[in-house]
Coordinates of C-alpha atoms (C1' of nucleotides) in Angstrom, one line a residue:
Chain A
M1 CA 78.7 20.2 -51.0
L2 CA 78.9 23.8 -51.4
E3 CA 78.3 26.0 -48.5
I4 CA 77.8 29.8 -48.4
K5 CA 79.9 30.8 -45.3
P6 CA 78.6 34.0 -43.7
S7 CA 81.3 36.1 -44.8
R8 CA 82.3 39.1 -43.2
Q9 CA 80.8 42.0 -45.4
K10 CA 83.4 44.6 -44.5
P11 CA 86.6 43.3 -43.4
K12 CA 87.5 47.0 -43.0
Q13 CA 87.5 47.0 -39.4
Q14 CA 88.1 44.1 -37.2
T15 CA 87.1 44.5 -33.4
E16 CA 89.5 41.7 -32.4
P17 CA 92.3 43.0 -30.3
L18 CA 94.9 41.9 -33.2
P19 CA 98.4 43.2 -32.4
P20 CA 99.1 46.2 -34.1
A21 CA 101.2 45.8 -37.5
V22 CA 104.8 45.9 -36.9
P23 CA 106.3 49.2 -37.9
P24 CA 108.5 49.3 -41.0
A25 CA 111.5 50.1 -38.6
G26 CA 110.8 46.9 -36.7
L27 CA 110.5 46.5 -33.1
T28 CA 112.9 46.5 -30.1
I29 CA 113.5 43.5 -28.3
A30 CA 111.2 44.4 -25.2
E31 CA 108.4 44.7 -27.9
A32 CA 109.1 41.5 -29.4
S33 CA 109.5 40.1 -25.9
R34 CA 105.9 41.3 -25.1
R35 CA 104.3 40.2 -28.4
T36 CA 105.8 36.8 -28.3
G37 CA 105.8 36.1 -24.5
V38 CA 109.2 34.8 -24.7
S39 CA 111.6 37.0 -22.3
V40 CA 114.5 39.1 -23.8
H41 CA 117.0 36.9 -22.1
T42 CA 115.4 33.8 -23.9
L43 CA 114.9 35.8 -27.2
R44 CA 118.7 36.4 -27.2
Y45 CA 119.4 32.8 -25.9
Y46 CA 117.1 31.5 -29.1
E47 CA 119.2 33.4 -31.3
R48 CA 122.6 32.5 -30.2
A49 CA 121.3 28.9 -30.0
G50 CA 120.8 29.0 -33.9
L51 CA 117.0 28.6 -33.4
V52 CA 116.2 31.7 -35.3
V53 CA 116.2 31.2 -38.8
T54 CA 115.6 34.9 -39.8
V55 CA 118.3 37.1 -39.7
V56 CA 117.1 39.8 -36.8
D57 CA 117.7 43.0 -38.2
R58 CA 119.9 45.5 -36.3
T59 CA 120.1 49.3 -35.9
P60 CA 123.4 50.9 -36.8
G61 CA 124.3 50.8 -33.4
G62 CA 123.6 46.8 -33.1
R63 CA 120.3 46.9 -31.5
R64 CA 117.8 44.2 -32.9
R65 CA 114.8 45.4 -34.6
Y66 CA 112.4 42.7 -35.0
H67 CA 110.0 42.5 -38.0
Q68 CA 106.9 40.2 -38.4
Q69 CA 109.0 37.3 -40.0
D70 CA 111.1 37.4 -36.9
L71 CA 108.4 37.0 -34.7
D72 CA 106.5 34.5 -36.7
W73 CA 109.3 32.0 -36.8
I74 CA 109.9 32.5 -33.0
L75 CA 106.5 31.7 -32.2
M76 CA 106.7 28.7 -34.3
C77 CA 109.7 27.7 -32.2
T78 CA 107.7 28.3 -29.0
K79 CA 105.0 26.1 -30.6
L80 CA 107.4 23.4 -31.1
R81 CA 109.0 23.8 -27.9
A82 CA 105.8 23.3 -26.3
T83 CA 105.1 20.1 -27.7
G84 CA 108.7 19.0 -26.2
M85 CA 111.0 19.3 -29.1
P86 CA 114.2 19.8 -27.7
I87 CA 116.2 22.8 -28.4
K88 CA 118.8 20.9 -30.3
T89 CA 116.1 19.5 -32.7
V90 CA 114.6 22.9 -33.1
H91 CA 118.1 23.9 -34.1
R92 CA 118.4 21.3 -36.8
Y93 CA 115.1 22.0 -38.0
A94 CA 116.3 25.8 -38.5
Q95 CA 119.2 24.7 -40.2
L96 CA 117.0 22.7 -42.7
V97 CA 114.8 25.7 -43.3
A98 CA 117.9 27.9 -43.5
A99 CA 119.2 25.9 -46.2
G100 CA 116.3 26.5 -48.3
H101 CA 114.2 24.2 -50.7
G102 CA 115.6 20.7 -51.6
N103 CA 115.7 19.1 -48.1
E104 CA 111.9 18.4 -47.8
E105 CA 112.6 14.9 -47.2
E106 CA 114.7 15.6 -44.0
R107 CA 112.0 18.2 -42.8
L108 CA 109.2 15.7 -43.3
A109 CA 111.0 13.0 -41.4
L110 CA 112.1 15.1 -38.4
M111 CA 108.5 16.4 -38.4
E112 CA 106.9 13.0 -38.6
D113 CA 109.3 11.5 -36.0
H114 CA 108.4 14.5 -33.9
R115 CA 104.4 14.0 -34.6
A116 CA 104.8 10.4 -33.4
E117 CA 106.2 11.5 -30.1
V118 CA 103.6 14.1 -29.6
A119 CA 100.9 11.5 -30.5
A120 CA 102.1 9.2 -28.0
R121 CA 102.3 11.6 -25.2
L122 CA 98.9 12.9 -26.1
D123 CA 97.7 9.3 -25.6
E124 CA 99.8 8.8 -22.5
L125 CA 98.4 12.0 -21.2
R126 CA 94.7 11.3 -21.9
Q127 CA 95.1 7.9 -20.0
N128 CA 96.8 9.5 -16.8
L129 CA 93.9 12.2 -17.1
K130 CA 91.5 9.4 -16.3
L131 CA 93.4 8.2 -13.5
I132 CA 93.2 11.7 -12.0
D133 CA 89.7 12.4 -12.9
H134 CA 89.2 9.0 -10.9
K135 CA 91.1 10.2 -7.8
I136 CA 89.0 13.3 -7.9
D137 CA 85.8 11.3 -8.1
V138 CA 87.1 9.0 -5.0
Y139 CA 87.7 12.2 -2.8
R140 CA 84.6 13.9 -3.9
G141 CA 82.9 10.8 -2.9
R142 CA 84.5 10.5 0.4
L143 CA 83.7 14.1 1.2
A144 CA 80.0 13.8 0.2
A145 CA 79.8 10.9 2.6
G146 CA 81.8 12.5 5.4
E147 CA 79.6 15.5 5.3
A148 CA 76.3 13.6 5.2
E149 CA 77.0 11.6 8.2
Q150 CA 80.4 12.5 10.1
L151 CA 80.4 9.4 12.2
W152 CA 80.0 6.5 9.6
A153 CA 83.2 5.4 8.2
P154 CA 82.8 4.4 4.6
E155 CA 85.9 2.3 4.6
G156 CA 87.7 0.4 7.5
R157 CA 91.2 -0.4 6.3
A158 CA 91.0 0.7 2.6
K159 CA 93.9 0.8 0.5
A160 CA 95.8 4.1 0.7
G161 CA 95.1 6.9 -1.8
Chain B
M1 CA 69.7 0.2 -25.4
L2 CA 70.8 -3.3 -24.2
E3 CA 73.8 -4.8 -25.7
I4 CA 74.8 -8.7 -25.2
K5 CA 79.0 -8.2 -25.0
P6 CA 80.6 -11.5 -25.8
S7 CA 81.7 -12.1 -22.2
R8 CA 84.7 -14.3 -21.8
Q9 CA 83.2 -17.7 -20.6
K10 CA 85.8 -19.1 -18.3
P11 CA 87.9 -16.5 -17.0
K12 CA 89.7 -19.1 -15.2
Q13 CA 93.0 -18.7 -17.1
Q14 CA 94.1 -15.5 -18.4
T15 CA 96.3 -15.7 -21.4
E16 CA 97.4 -11.9 -21.0
P17 CA 101.1 -11.9 -19.6
L18 CA 100.0 -10.4 -16.4
P19 CA 103.0 -9.8 -14.2
P20 CA 103.8 -12.6 -12.0
A21 CA 102.3 -12.1 -8.3
V22 CA 104.8 -10.6 -5.9
P23 CA 106.3 -13.4 -3.9
P24 CA 105.4 -12.9 -0.2
A25 CA 109.2 -12.3 0.6
G26 CA 109.2 -9.1 -1.5
L27 CA 111.0 -8.3 -4.7
T28 CA 114.6 -7.1 -4.8
I29 CA 115.1 -3.5 -6.0
A30 CA 116.3 -5.0 -9.4
E31 CA 113.0 -6.8 -9.8
A32 CA 111.0 -3.9 -8.5
S33 CA 113.1 -1.7 -11.2
R34 CA 112.1 -4.3 -14.0
R35 CA 108.2 -4.2 -12.9
T36 CA 107.8 -0.5 -12.8
G37 CA 110.2 0.7 -15.3
V38 CA 111.9 3.1 -12.9
S39 CA 115.7 2.5 -12.4
V40 CA 116.9 1.5 -9.1
H41 CA 118.7 4.9 -8.7
T42 CA 115.5 6.5 -9.4
L43 CA 113.6 4.0 -7.1
R44 CA 116.0 5.1 -4.2
Y45 CA 115.8 8.8 -5.0
Y46 CA 111.8 8.6 -5.0
E47 CA 112.2 7.1 -1.7
R48 CA 114.6 9.6 -0.3
A49 CA 112.6 12.4 -1.9
G50 CA 109.6 11.4 0.0
L51 CA 107.6 10.3 -2.7
V52 CA 107.0 6.6 -1.5
V53 CA 104.2 6.6 1.1
T54 CA 104.4 3.0 1.7
V55 CA 107.3 1.9 3.8
V56 CA 109.4 -0.4 2.0
D57 CA 110.3 -3.6 3.7
R58 CA 113.9 -4.4 4.6
T59 CA 115.7 -7.6 4.9
P60 CA 117.4 -8.0 8.7
G61 CA 120.5 -7.0 6.5
G62 CA 119.0 -3.8 5.4
R63 CA 118.1 -4.4 1.4
R64 CA 114.8 -3.4 0.4
R65 CA 111.9 -6.0 -0.4
Y66 CA 109.2 -4.6 -2.6
H67 CA 105.6 -5.7 -2.0
Q68 CA 102.8 -5.2 -4.5
Q69 CA 101.5 -2.0 -2.6
D70 CA 104.8 -0.6 -3.0
L71 CA 104.7 -1.3 -6.6
D72 CA 101.2 0.3 -7.1
W73 CA 102.1 3.4 -5.3
I74 CA 105.4 3.9 -7.3
L75 CA 103.5 3.3 -10.3
M76 CA 101.0 6.0 -9.3
C77 CA 103.8 8.3 -8.9
T78 CA 105.2 7.7 -12.4
K79 CA 102.0 8.5 -13.9
L80 CA 101.6 11.8 -11.7
R81 CA 105.2 12.6 -13.1
A82 CA 104.4 11.6 -16.6
T83 CA 101.5 14.4 -16.6
G84 CA 104.1 16.8 -15.4
M85 CA 103.3 17.1 -11.7
P86 CA 106.6 18.1 -10.0
I87 CA 108.6 16.0 -7.6
K88 CA 107.7 18.6 -4.9
T89 CA 104.0 18.2 -5.5
V90 CA 104.1 14.6 -5.4
H91 CA 105.6 14.7 -2.1
R92 CA 103.1 17.0 -0.7
Y93 CA 100.0 14.5 -2.0
A94 CA 102.4 11.5 -0.7
Q95 CA 102.5 13.5 2.6
L96 CA 98.8 14.2 2.5
V97 CA 98.1 10.2 1.8
A98 CA 100.4 9.3 4.6
A99 CA 98.4 11.2 6.9
G100 CA 95.5 9.3 6.6
H101 CA 91.8 10.1 5.8
G102 CA 90.6 13.4 6.9
N103 CA 92.2 15.6 4.7
E104 CA 90.5 14.7 1.5
E105 CA 89.6 18.4 0.9
E106 CA 93.2 19.1 0.6
R107 CA 93.8 15.9 -1.8
L108 CA 90.8 16.9 -3.9
A109 CA 92.0 20.7 -4.3
L110 CA 95.5 19.0 -5.1
M111 CA 94.2 16.9 -7.6
E112 CA 91.9 19.4 -9.0
D113 CA 94.6 22.2 -9.4
H114 CA 96.8 19.4 -11.4
R115 CA 93.7 18.2 -13.5
A116 CA 93.4 21.9 -14.8
E117 CA 96.7 22.0 -15.5
V118 CA 96.8 18.8 -17.4
A119 CA 93.5 19.6 -19.4
A120 CA 95.2 22.8 -20.3
R121 CA 98.5 21.4 -21.6
L122 CA 96.1 18.6 -23.5
D123 CA 94.4 21.4 -25.2
E124 CA 97.8 23.1 -26.1
L125 CA 99.2 20.0 -27.3
R126 CA 96.3 19.1 -29.7
Q127 CA 96.6 22.4 -31.1
N128 CA 100.2 22.2 -31.7
L129 CA 99.9 18.9 -33.0
K130 CA 97.5 20.4 -35.6
L131 CA 100.4 22.7 -36.7
I132 CA 102.7 20.0 -37.0
D133 CA 100.3 18.1 -39.3
H134 CA 99.9 21.1 -41.3
K135 CA 103.8 21.3 -41.8
I136 CA 103.8 17.7 -42.5
D137 CA 101.2 18.4 -45.0
V138 CA 103.4 21.2 -46.6
Y139 CA 106.2 19.0 -47.1
R140 CA 104.5 15.9 -48.5
G141 CA 102.8 18.4 -51.1
R142 CA 106.3 19.7 -52.0
L143 CA 107.7 16.3 -52.3
A144 CA 104.9 15.0 -54.2
A145 CA 104.9 18.1 -56.5
G146 CA 108.7 17.9 -56.9
E147 CA 108.7 14.2 -57.6
A148 CA 106.0 14.6 -60.4
E149 CA 107.8 17.3 -62.1
Q150 CA 111.4 17.8 -61.0
L151 CA 111.8 21.2 -62.9
W152 CA 108.9 23.0 -61.9
A153 CA 109.5 25.1 -58.7
P154 CA 105.9 25.1 -57.4
E155 CA 107.0 28.3 -55.2
G156 CA 109.5 31.2 -56.1
R157 CA 110.4 32.9 -53.0
A158 CA 107.7 31.4 -50.5
K159 CA 107.9 32.1 -47.1
A160 CA 110.3 30.0 -45.1
G161 CA 109.4 26.8 -43.5
Chain C
dG1 C1' 125.5 67.9 -24.2
dT2 C1' 123.6 65.4 -20.0
dA3 C1' 121.2 62.2 -18.0
dC4 C1' 118.8 57.9 -17.8
dA5 C1' 117.0 53.7 -19.4
dA6 C1' 117.2 50.1 -22.7
dT7 C1' 120.2 47.0 -24.8
dT8 C1' 124.7 44.5 -26.1
dT9 C1' 127.9 40.5 -25.2
dA10 C1' 129.8 36.3 -23.1
dG11 C1' 129.9 33.8 -19.6
dA12 C1' 128.1 32.2 -15.0
dG13 C1' 124.6 30.4 -12.2
dC14 C1' 120.2 28.2 -11.4
dG15 C1' 116.4 24.7 -10.7
dT16 C1' 114.7 20.3 -11.9
dG17 C1' 115.2 15.6 -12.2
dC18 C1' 117.6 12.4 -12.3
dT19 C1' 122.1 9.6 -12.8
dC20 C1' 126.3 8.0 -11.3
dG21 C1' 130.3 7.1 -7.8
dA22 C1' 132.7 5.3 -3.9
dA23 C1' 133.1 2.7 -0.1
dA24 C1' 130.9 -0.4 2.7
dT25 C1' 127.9 -4.2 3.5
dC26 C1' 125.1 -8.1 2.3
dA27 C1' 123.8 -12.4 0.4
dA28 C1' 124.1 -16.9 -2.3
dG29 C1' 126.9 -20.6 -4.7
dC30 C1' 130.7 -23.2 -4.2
Chain D
dG1 C1' 134.9 -19.6 4.9
dC2 C1' 135.5 -17.4 0.3
dT3 C1' 134.0 -15.3 -3.6
dT4 C1' 131.3 -12.7 -6.4
dG5 C1' 127.6 -9.7 -7.5
dA6 C1' 124.0 -7.0 -5.7
dT7 C1' 122.6 -3.1 -2.6
dT8 C1' 123.5 0.3 0.7
dT9 C1' 123.9 5.6 1.6
dC10 C1' 124.8 10.1 0.4
dG11 C1' 126.9 13.6 -1.8
dA12 C1' 128.4 14.8 -6.3
dG13 C1' 127.9 15.2 -11.3
dC14 C1' 125.0 15.9 -15.2
dA15 C1' 121.9 17.4 -19.0
dC16 C1' 118.5 20.6 -20.3
dG17 C1' 116.5 25.3 -20.5
dC18 C1' 116.5 29.0 -19.4
dT19 C1' 118.0 33.2 -16.4
dC20 C1' 121.0 36.4 -14.7
dT21 C1' 125.3 39.5 -14.3
dA22 C1' 128.5 42.9 -15.4
dA23 C1' 130.5 45.8 -17.9
dA24 C1' 130.2 48.3 -22.1
dT25 C1' 127.2 50.9 -25.5
dT26 C1' 123.5 53.2 -27.7
dG27 C1' 119.2 55.7 -27.9
dT28 C1' 116.1 59.1 -26.4
dA29 C1' 114.2 63.1 -23.8
dC30 C1' 115.1 67.1 -22.1

DNA sequence: GTACAATTTAGAGCGTGCTCGAAATCAAGC
DNA sequence: GCTTGATTTCGAGCACGCTCTAAATTGTAC
């Protein structure tokens, strides 16, 4: 099935607030922090901890200068972290990536393991969300009943909750 | 649309491994731990921390004796914890429940707030799961290509990952 | 050149949520 | 009664992931 997508005719100017391109000189750590949402402390911590596979550029004086690839990788790290991957595992992953092609089996295994964990937690979360929704229903019900008829107690010694 | 579900004809005996009923004398903390999946250390910690709204029974000598309602509440706590509700918040919730009927607005607000957070994290998790799946696809693709034709490098200086 | 803000490092500190330890006490079997 | 193992309290300890500090250095604006 072929489908003609309404292509943007002139992608010259995007009205989306895309982040401005990283200047060739790179970004200060403060800018990198703004763009990634990661504090400067944590940026340095991630680097120390070996999460950052790219080698962040430095000025002659030793200040970090972040380029797009650094930001990309750091954002990747934040997403892995957001799925609950421990720092240690991100570190291992970074080492595999840094080692270059040839260890795709290991990367695959690492990601598949992690995927299984994330999927399991997703299921658990969904399940527990139902419970929360049930609780919310109960309280809304009680409030509706209470407001409609103050003196009628809809439950005598109901179970707590 | 009405649909006849194949109903269990005689629900007299359930073959499911339902947990045996809690004896009237109650369960030891070790048993309660087994049934809730919460370590005895953590059971005591939860009680200390004010998460347990039910008052756990004691033997004359001071040993805890858990009844079904205790287990129910503790399991509820573990589910709230599993959705990322902090101990402090579970504690507040327990206080509201302990205070009895009349604070349903507060309970509702607490649960609604939490629901929103859980829903947001669910969305984020789903989004990030896609990224993980993408990575897995990439590695599977590389492995398939590599196995099919050892000497052909499908990418020269590709971006890291 | 001077002032001032930003950045550097290594290490200490902190918040959360358990997890463990020690000494005392209790309970169950013999 | 005695032994043995479970349980008690409560404070300390620990793993994790940041977060902050301090003193030195660098970069920028004037």
